[in-house]
PDB file of N, CA and C in Angstrom:
ATOM      1  N   MET A   1      50.116  25.992  -7.764  1.00 37.00           N
ATOM      2  CA  MET A   1      50.421  25.163  -6.616  1.00 37.00           C
ATOM      3  C   MET A   1      51.622  24.291  -6.943  1.00 37.00           C
ATOM      4  N   SER A   2      52.613  24.310  -6.076  1.00 40.00           N
ATOM      5  CA  SER A   2      53.803  23.505  -6.335  1.00 40.00           C
ATOM      6  C   SER A   2      53.680  22.158  -5.625  1.00 40.00           C
ATOM      7  N   MET A   3      54.276  21.156  -6.219  1.00 45.00           N
ATOM      8  CA  MET A   3      54.276  19.822  -5.629  1.00 45.00           C
ATOM      9  C   MET A   3      55.626  19.534  -5.027  1.00 45.00           C
ATOM     10  N   MET A   4      55.618  19.019  -3.831  1.00 51.00           N
ATOM     11  CA  MET A   4      56.865  18.652  -3.172  1.00 51.00           C
ATOM     12  C   MET A   4      57.066  17.148  -3.345  1.00 51.00           C
ATOM     13  N   ILE A   5      58.220  16.779  -3.792  1.00 58.00           N
ATOM     14  CA  ILE A   5      58.535  15.363  -3.952  1.00 58.00           C
ATOM     15  C   ILE A   5      59.302  14.916  -2.719  1.00 58.00           C
ATOM     16  N   ASN A   6      58.737  13.976  -2.006  1.00 65.00           N
ATOM     17  CA  ASN A   6      59.376  13.470  -0.791  1.00 65.00           C
ATOM     18  C   ASN A   6      60.164  12.208  -1.116  1.00 65.00           C
ATOM     19  N   THR A   7      61.385  12.168  -0.641  1.00 72.00           N
ATOM     20  CA  THR A   7      62.166  10.957  -0.779  1.00 72.00           C
ATOM     21  C   THR A   7      61.909  10.093   0.445  1.00 72.00           C
ATOM     22  N   PRO A   8      61.978   8.797   0.296  1.00 81.00           N
ATOM     23  CA  PRO A   8      61.713   7.929   1.457  1.00 81.00           C
ATOM     24  C   PRO A   8      62.786   8.102   2.532  1.00 81.00           C
ATOM     25  N   LEU A   9      62.373   7.968   3.766  1.00 81.00           N
ATOM     26  CA  LEU A   9      63.306   8.014   4.891  1.00 81.00           C
ATOM     27  C   LEU A   9      63.590   6.588   5.337  1.00 81.00           C
ATOM     28  N   TYR A  10      64.840   6.301   5.579  1.00 88.00           N
ATOM     29  CA  TYR A  10      65.254   4.976   6.018  1.00 88.00           C
ATOM     30  C   TYR A  10      65.577   5.003   7.507  1.00 88.00           C
ATOM     31  N   SER A  11      65.860   3.872   8.058  1.00 90.00           N
ATOM     32  CA  SER A  11      66.101   3.734   9.488  1.00 90.00           C
ATOM     33  C   SER A  11      67.175   4.697   9.996  1.00 90.00           C
ATOM     34  N   ASP A  12      68.281   4.804   9.273  1.00 93.00           N
ATOM     35  CA  ASP A  12      69.360   5.718   9.682  1.00 93.00           C
ATOM     36  C   ASP A  12      68.893   7.169   9.649  1.00 93.00           C
ATOM     37  N   ASP A  13      68.066   7.512   8.652  1.00 93.00           N
ATOM     38  CA  ASP A  13      67.528   8.867   8.560  1.00 93.00           C
ATOM     39  C   ASP A  13      66.650   9.170   9.771  1.00 93.00           C
ATOM     40  N   ILE A  14      65.806   8.234  10.124  1.00 94.00           N
ATOM     41  CA  ILE A  14      64.905   8.394  11.267  1.00 94.00           C
ATOM     42  C   ILE A  14      65.717   8.551  12.550  1.00 94.00           C
ATOM     43  N   ASP A  15      66.783   7.779  12.689  1.00 96.00           N
ATOM     44  CA  ASP A  15      67.639   7.878  13.881  1.00 96.00           C
ATOM     45  C   ASP A  15      68.237   9.282  14.015  1.00 96.00           C
ATOM     46  N   VAL A  16      68.710   9.846  12.912  1.00 96.00           N
ATOM     47  CA  VAL A  16      69.289  11.190  12.921  1.00 96.00           C
ATOM     48  C   VAL A  16      68.224  12.215  13.302  1.00 96.00           C
ATOM     49  N   LEU A  17      67.075  12.141  12.648  1.00 96.00           N
ATOM     50  CA  LEU A  17      65.989  13.073  12.929  1.00 96.00           C
ATOM     51  C   LEU A  17      65.522  12.966  14.378  1.00 96.00           C
ATOM     52  N   ALA A  18      65.294  11.746  14.834  1.00 96.00           N
ATOM     53  CA  ALA A  18      64.794  11.541  16.193  1.00 96.00           C
ATOM     54  C   ALA A  18      65.808  12.002  17.226  1.00 96.00           C
ATOM     55  N   GLY A  19      67.068  11.682  17.023  1.00 97.00           N
ATOM     56  CA  GLY A  19      68.101  12.077  17.976  1.00 97.00           C
ATOM     57  C   GLY A  19      68.181  13.585  18.132  1.00 97.00           C
ATOM     58  N   ALA A  20      68.175  14.295  17.010  1.00 96.00           N
ATOM     59  CA  ALA A  20      68.245  15.757  17.062  1.00 96.00           C
ATOM     60  C   ALA A  20      66.976  16.344  17.675  1.00 96.00           C
ATOM     61  N   LEU A  21      65.850  15.808  17.299  1.00 95.00           N
ATOM     62  CA  LEU A  21      64.582  16.322  17.807  1.00 95.00           C
ATOM     63  C   LEU A  21      64.424  16.062  19.304  1.00 95.00           C
ATOM     64  N   PHE A  22      64.760  14.862  19.737  1.00 96.00           N
ATOM     65  CA  PHE A  22      64.672  14.545  21.168  1.00 96.00           C
ATOM     66  C   PHE A  22      65.611  15.439  21.974  1.00 96.00           C
ATOM     67  N   ALA A  23      66.815  15.671  21.462  1.00 96.00           N
ATOM     68  CA  ALA A  23      67.775  16.535  22.157  1.00 96.00           C
ATOM     69  C   ALA A  23      67.252  17.968  22.227  1.00 96.00           C
ATOM     70  N   TRP A  24      66.710  18.471  21.127  1.00 95.00           N
ATOM     71  CA  TRP A  24      66.185  19.830  21.081  1.00 95.00           C
ATOM     72  C   TRP A  24      65.031  19.991  22.072  1.00 95.00           C
ATOM     73  N   CYS A  25      64.119  19.034  22.075  1.00 95.00           N
ATOM     74  CA  CYS A  25      62.974  19.087  22.996  1.00 95.00           C
ATOM     75  C   CYS A  25      63.437  18.975  24.455  1.00 95.00           C
ATOM     76  N   ALA A  26      64.388  18.103  24.739  1.00 96.00           N
ATOM     77  CA  ALA A  26      64.875  17.916  26.111  1.00 96.00           C
ATOM     78  C   ALA A  26      65.538  19.192  26.624  1.00 96.00           C
ATOM     79  N   GLU A  27      66.304  19.870  25.773  1.00 94.00           N
ATOM     80  CA  GLU A  27      66.961  21.113  26.166  1.00 94.00           C
ATOM     81  C   GLU A  27      65.958  22.178  26.584  1.00 94.00           C
ATOM     82  N   ARG A  28      64.770  22.122  26.010  1.00 93.00           N
ATOM     83  CA  ARG A  28      63.755  23.142  26.250  1.00 93.00           C
ATOM     84  C   ARG A  28      62.607  22.659  27.131  1.00 93.00           C
ATOM     85  N   SER A  29      62.730  21.440  27.627  1.00 96.00           N
ATOM     86  CA  SER A  29      61.667  20.821  28.444  1.00 96.00           C
ATOM     87  C   SER A  29      60.323  20.864  27.713  1.00 96.00           C
ATOM     88  N   ILE A  30      60.372  20.491  26.447  1.00 93.00           N
ATOM     89  CA  ILE A  30      59.169  20.473  25.602  1.00 93.00           C
ATOM     90  C   ILE A  30      58.799  19.017  25.331  1.00 93.00           C
ATOM     91  N   LYS A  31      57.543  18.698  25.458  1.00 95.00           N
ATOM     92  CA  LYS A  31      57.076  17.357  25.109  1.00 95.00           C
ATOM     93  C   LYS A  31      56.978  17.257  23.593  1.00 95.00           C
ATOM     94  N   LEU A  32      57.451  16.148  23.069  1.00 92.00           N
ATOM     95  CA  LEU A  32      57.447  15.961  21.619  1.00 92.00           C
ATOM     96  C   LEU A  32      56.032  16.038  21.057  1.00 92.00           C
ATOM     97  N   GLN A  33      55.056  15.546  21.800  1.00 94.00           N
ATOM     98  CA  GLN A  33      53.692  15.526  21.283  1.00 94.00           C
ATOM     99  C   GLN A  33      52.926  16.823  21.532  1.00 94.00           C
ATOM    100  N   SER A  34      53.609  17.850  22.018  1.00 95.00           N
ATOM    101  CA  SER A  34      52.990  19.165  22.156  1.00 95.00           C
ATOM    102  C   SER A  34      52.988  19.842  20.783  1.00 95.00           C
ATOM    103  N   GLN A  35      52.250  20.942  20.678  1.00 95.00           N
ATOM    104  CA  GLN A  35      52.223  21.670  19.414  1.00 95.00           C
ATOM    105  C   GLN A  35      53.618  22.149  19.015  1.00 95.00           C
ATOM    106  N   GLU A  36      54.379  22.646  19.998  1.00 94.00           N
ATOM    107  CA  GLU A  36      55.729  23.120  19.699  1.00 94.00           C
ATOM    108  C   GLU A  36      56.641  21.967  19.275  1.00 94.00           C
ATOM    109  N   GLY A  37      56.492  20.811  19.916  1.00 94.00           N
ATOM    110  CA  GLY A  37      57.277  19.642  19.546  1.00 94.00           C
ATOM    111  C   GLY A  37      56.958  19.151  18.149  1.00 94.00           C
ATOM    112  N   LEU A  38      55.677  19.151  17.814  1.00 94.00           N
ATOM    113  CA  LEU A  38      55.273  18.726  16.467  1.00 94.00           C
ATOM    114  C   LEU A  38      55.736  19.718  15.410  1.00 94.00           C
ATOM    115  N   SER A  39      55.697  21.001  15.746  1.00 94.00           N
ATOM    116  CA  SER A  39      56.211  22.015  14.818  1.00 94.00           C
ATOM    117  C   SER A  39      57.703  21.818  14.585  1.00 94.00           C
ATOM    118  N   ALA A  40      58.423  21.533  15.665  1.00 94.00           N
ATOM    119  CA  ALA A  40      59.864  21.286  15.547  1.00 94.00           C
ATOM    120  C   ALA A  40      60.137  20.050  14.693  1.00 94.00           C
ATOM    121  N   ALA A  41      59.301  19.040  14.816  1.00 94.00           N
ATOM    122  CA  ALA A  41      59.465  17.824  14.002  1.00 94.00           C
ATOM    123  C   ALA A  41      59.307  18.150  12.520  1.00 94.00           C
ATOM    124  N   ASN A  42      58.327  18.966  12.189  1.00 93.00           N
ATOM    125  CA  ASN A  42      58.132  19.367  10.793  1.00 93.00           C
ATOM    126  C   ASN A  42      59.317  20.170  10.275  1.00 93.00           C
ATOM    127  N   VAL A  43      59.806  21.079  11.099  1.00 94.00           N
ATOM    128  CA  VAL A  43      60.974  21.881  10.712  1.00 94.00           C
ATOM    129  C   VAL A  43      62.189  20.976  10.544  1.00 94.00           C
ATOM    130  N   ALA A  44      62.363  20.018  11.456  1.00 95.00           N
ATOM    131  CA  ALA A  44      63.504  19.103  11.381  1.00 95.00           C
ATOM    132  C   ALA A  44      63.495  18.312  10.075  1.00 95.00           C
ATOM    133  N   ILE A  45      62.336  17.860   9.666  1.00 93.00           N
ATOM    134  CA  ILE A  45      62.231  17.115   8.398  1.00 93.00           C
ATOM    135  C   ILE A  45      62.597  18.020   7.229  1.00 93.00           C
ATOM    136  N   ASP A  46      62.092  19.253   7.245  1.00 93.00           N
ATOM    137  CA  ASP A  46      62.430  20.193   6.174  1.00 93.00           C
ATOM    138  C   ASP A  46      63.933  20.480   6.139  1.00 93.00           C
ATOM    139  N   LEU A  47      64.515  20.695   7.309  1.00 94.00           N
ATOM    140  CA  LEU A  47      65.952  20.950   7.379  1.00 94.00           C
ATOM    141  C   LEU A  47      66.755  19.745   6.907  1.00 94.00           C
ATOM    142  N   TYR A  48      66.322  18.549   7.291  1.00 94.00           N
ATOM    143  CA  TYR A  48      66.997  17.327   6.853  1.00 94.00           C
ATOM    144  C   TYR A  48      66.983  17.246   5.323  1.00 94.00           C
ATOM    145  N   ASN A  49      65.822  17.497   4.746  1.00 92.00           N
ATOM    146  CA  ASN A  49      65.703  17.458   3.286  1.00 92.00           C
ATOM    147  C   ASN A  49      66.501  18.571   2.618  1.00 92.00           C
ATOM    148  N   ALA A  50      66.784  19.645   3.359  1.00 94.00           N
ATOM    149  CA  ALA A  50      67.575  20.755   2.817  1.00 94.00           C
ATOM    150  C   ALA A  50      69.076  20.500   2.912  1.00 94.00           C
ATOM    151  N   GLY A  51      69.473  19.380   3.539  1.00 93.00           N
ATOM    152  CA  GLY A  51      70.887  19.035   3.541  1.00 93.00           C
ATOM    153  C   GLY A  51      71.547  18.900   4.901  1.00 93.00           C
ATOM    154  N   TYR A  52      70.829  19.169   5.970  1.00 95.00           N
ATOM    155  CA  TYR A  52      71.374  18.998   7.320  1.00 95.00           C
ATOM    156  C   TYR A  52      71.170  17.535   7.711  1.00 95.00           C
ATOM    157  N   GLN A  53      72.121  16.683   7.354  1.00 93.00           N
ATOM    158  CA  GLN A  53      71.863  15.257   7.434  1.00 93.00           C
ATOM    159  C   GLN A  53      72.663  14.495   8.480  1.00 93.00           C
ATOM    160  N   THR A  54      73.296  15.218   9.403  1.00 96.00           N
ATOM    161  CA  THR A  54      73.853  14.547  10.571  1.00 96.00           C
ATOM    162  C   THR A  54      73.124  15.109  11.786  1.00 96.00           C
ATOM    163  N   GLN A  55      73.167  14.377  12.880  1.00 96.00           N
ATOM    164  CA  GLN A  55      72.468  14.825  14.073  1.00 96.00           C
ATOM    165  C   GLN A  55      72.998  16.177  14.545  1.00 96.00           C
ATOM    166  N   ASP A  56      74.311  16.361  14.528  1.00 96.00           N
ATOM    167  CA  ASP A  56      74.898  17.632  14.960  1.00 96.00           C
ATOM    168  C   ASP A  56      74.498  18.786  14.038  1.00 96.00           C
ATOM    169  N   GLN A  57      74.529  18.565  12.738  1.00 96.00           N
ATOM    170  CA  GLN A  57      74.122  19.606  11.790  1.00 96.00           C
ATOM    171  C   GLN A  57      72.650  19.972  11.993  1.00 96.00           C
ATOM    172  N   LEU A  58      71.836  18.966  12.158  1.00 96.00           N
ATOM    173  CA  LEU A  58      70.403  19.180  12.304  1.00 96.00           C
ATOM    174  C   LEU A  58      70.078  19.889  13.613  1.00 96.00           C
ATOM    175  N   LEU A  59      70.713  19.487  14.690  1.00 95.00           N
ATOM    176  CA  LEU A  59      70.483  20.133  15.980  1.00 95.00           C
ATOM    177  C   LEU A  59      70.939  21.594  15.932  1.00 95.00           C
ATOM    178  N   GLY A  60      72.075  21.848  15.308  1.00 95.00           N
ATOM    179  CA  GLY A  60      72.538  23.220  15.155  1.00 95.00           C
ATOM    180  C   GLY A  60      71.575  24.064  14.341  1.00 95.00           C
ATOM    181  N   ALA A  61      71.042  23.492  13.283  1.00 95.00           N
ATOM    182  CA  ALA A  61      70.081  24.214  12.452  1.00 95.00           C
ATOM    183  C   ALA A  61      68.783  24.474  13.220  1.00 95.00           C
ATOM    184  N   LEU A  62      68.351  23.517  14.020  1.00 94.00           N
ATOM    185  CA  LEU A  62      67.161  23.722  14.851  1.00 94.00           C
ATOM    186  C   LEU A  62      67.382  24.842  15.866  1.00 94.00           C
ATOM    187  N   HIS A  63      68.586  24.908  16.413  1.00 92.00           N
ATOM    188  CA  HIS A  63      68.912  25.974  17.372  1.00 92.00           C
ATOM    189  C   HIS A  63      68.804  27.349  16.689  1.00 92.00           C
ATOM    190  N   ASN A  64      69.175  27.417  15.429  1.00 91.00           N
ATOM    191  CA  ASN A  64      69.175  28.685  14.698  1.00 91.00           C
ATOM    192  C   ASN A  64      67.836  29.026  14.086  1.00 91.00           C
ATOM    193  N   TYR A  65      66.912  28.085  14.084  1.00 84.00           N
ATOM    194  CA  TYR A  65      65.615  28.283  13.433  1.00 84.00           C
ATOM    195  C   TYR A  65      64.625  28.857  14.437  1.00 84.00           C
ATOM    196  N   ASP A  66      63.919  29.897  14.057  1.00 74.00           N
ATOM    197  CA  ASP A  66      62.921  30.518  14.915  1.00 74.00           C
ATOM    198  C   ASP A  66      61.596  29.780  14.746  1.00 74.00           C
ATOM    199  N   LEU A  67      61.177  29.056  15.775  1.00 72.00           N
ATOM    200  CA  LEU A  67      59.945  28.272  15.684  1.00 72.00           C
ATOM    201  C   LEU A  67      58.721  29.052  16.140  1.00 72.00           C
ATOM    202  N   HIS A  68      58.862  30.299  16.463  1.00 61.00           N
ATOM    203  CA  HIS A  68      57.716  31.081  16.943  1.00 61.00           C
ATOM    204  C   HIS A  68      57.092  31.841  15.818  1.00 61.00           C
TER     205      HIS A  68
END
């Protein structure tokens, strides 16, 4: 079993994540608190930790990520 080390998220990080996630959900008429919205939030955090650290980069990566 591998352990994932999470780095703390700061206010600016949250703003980037939220902005990209809200935009992605709005484009698809998805409620953030739906299962698909929550799945997208998890993917967004993973993508952010993988290096997509601006709102535009993150939104582009979400567009390219298959959430199904």
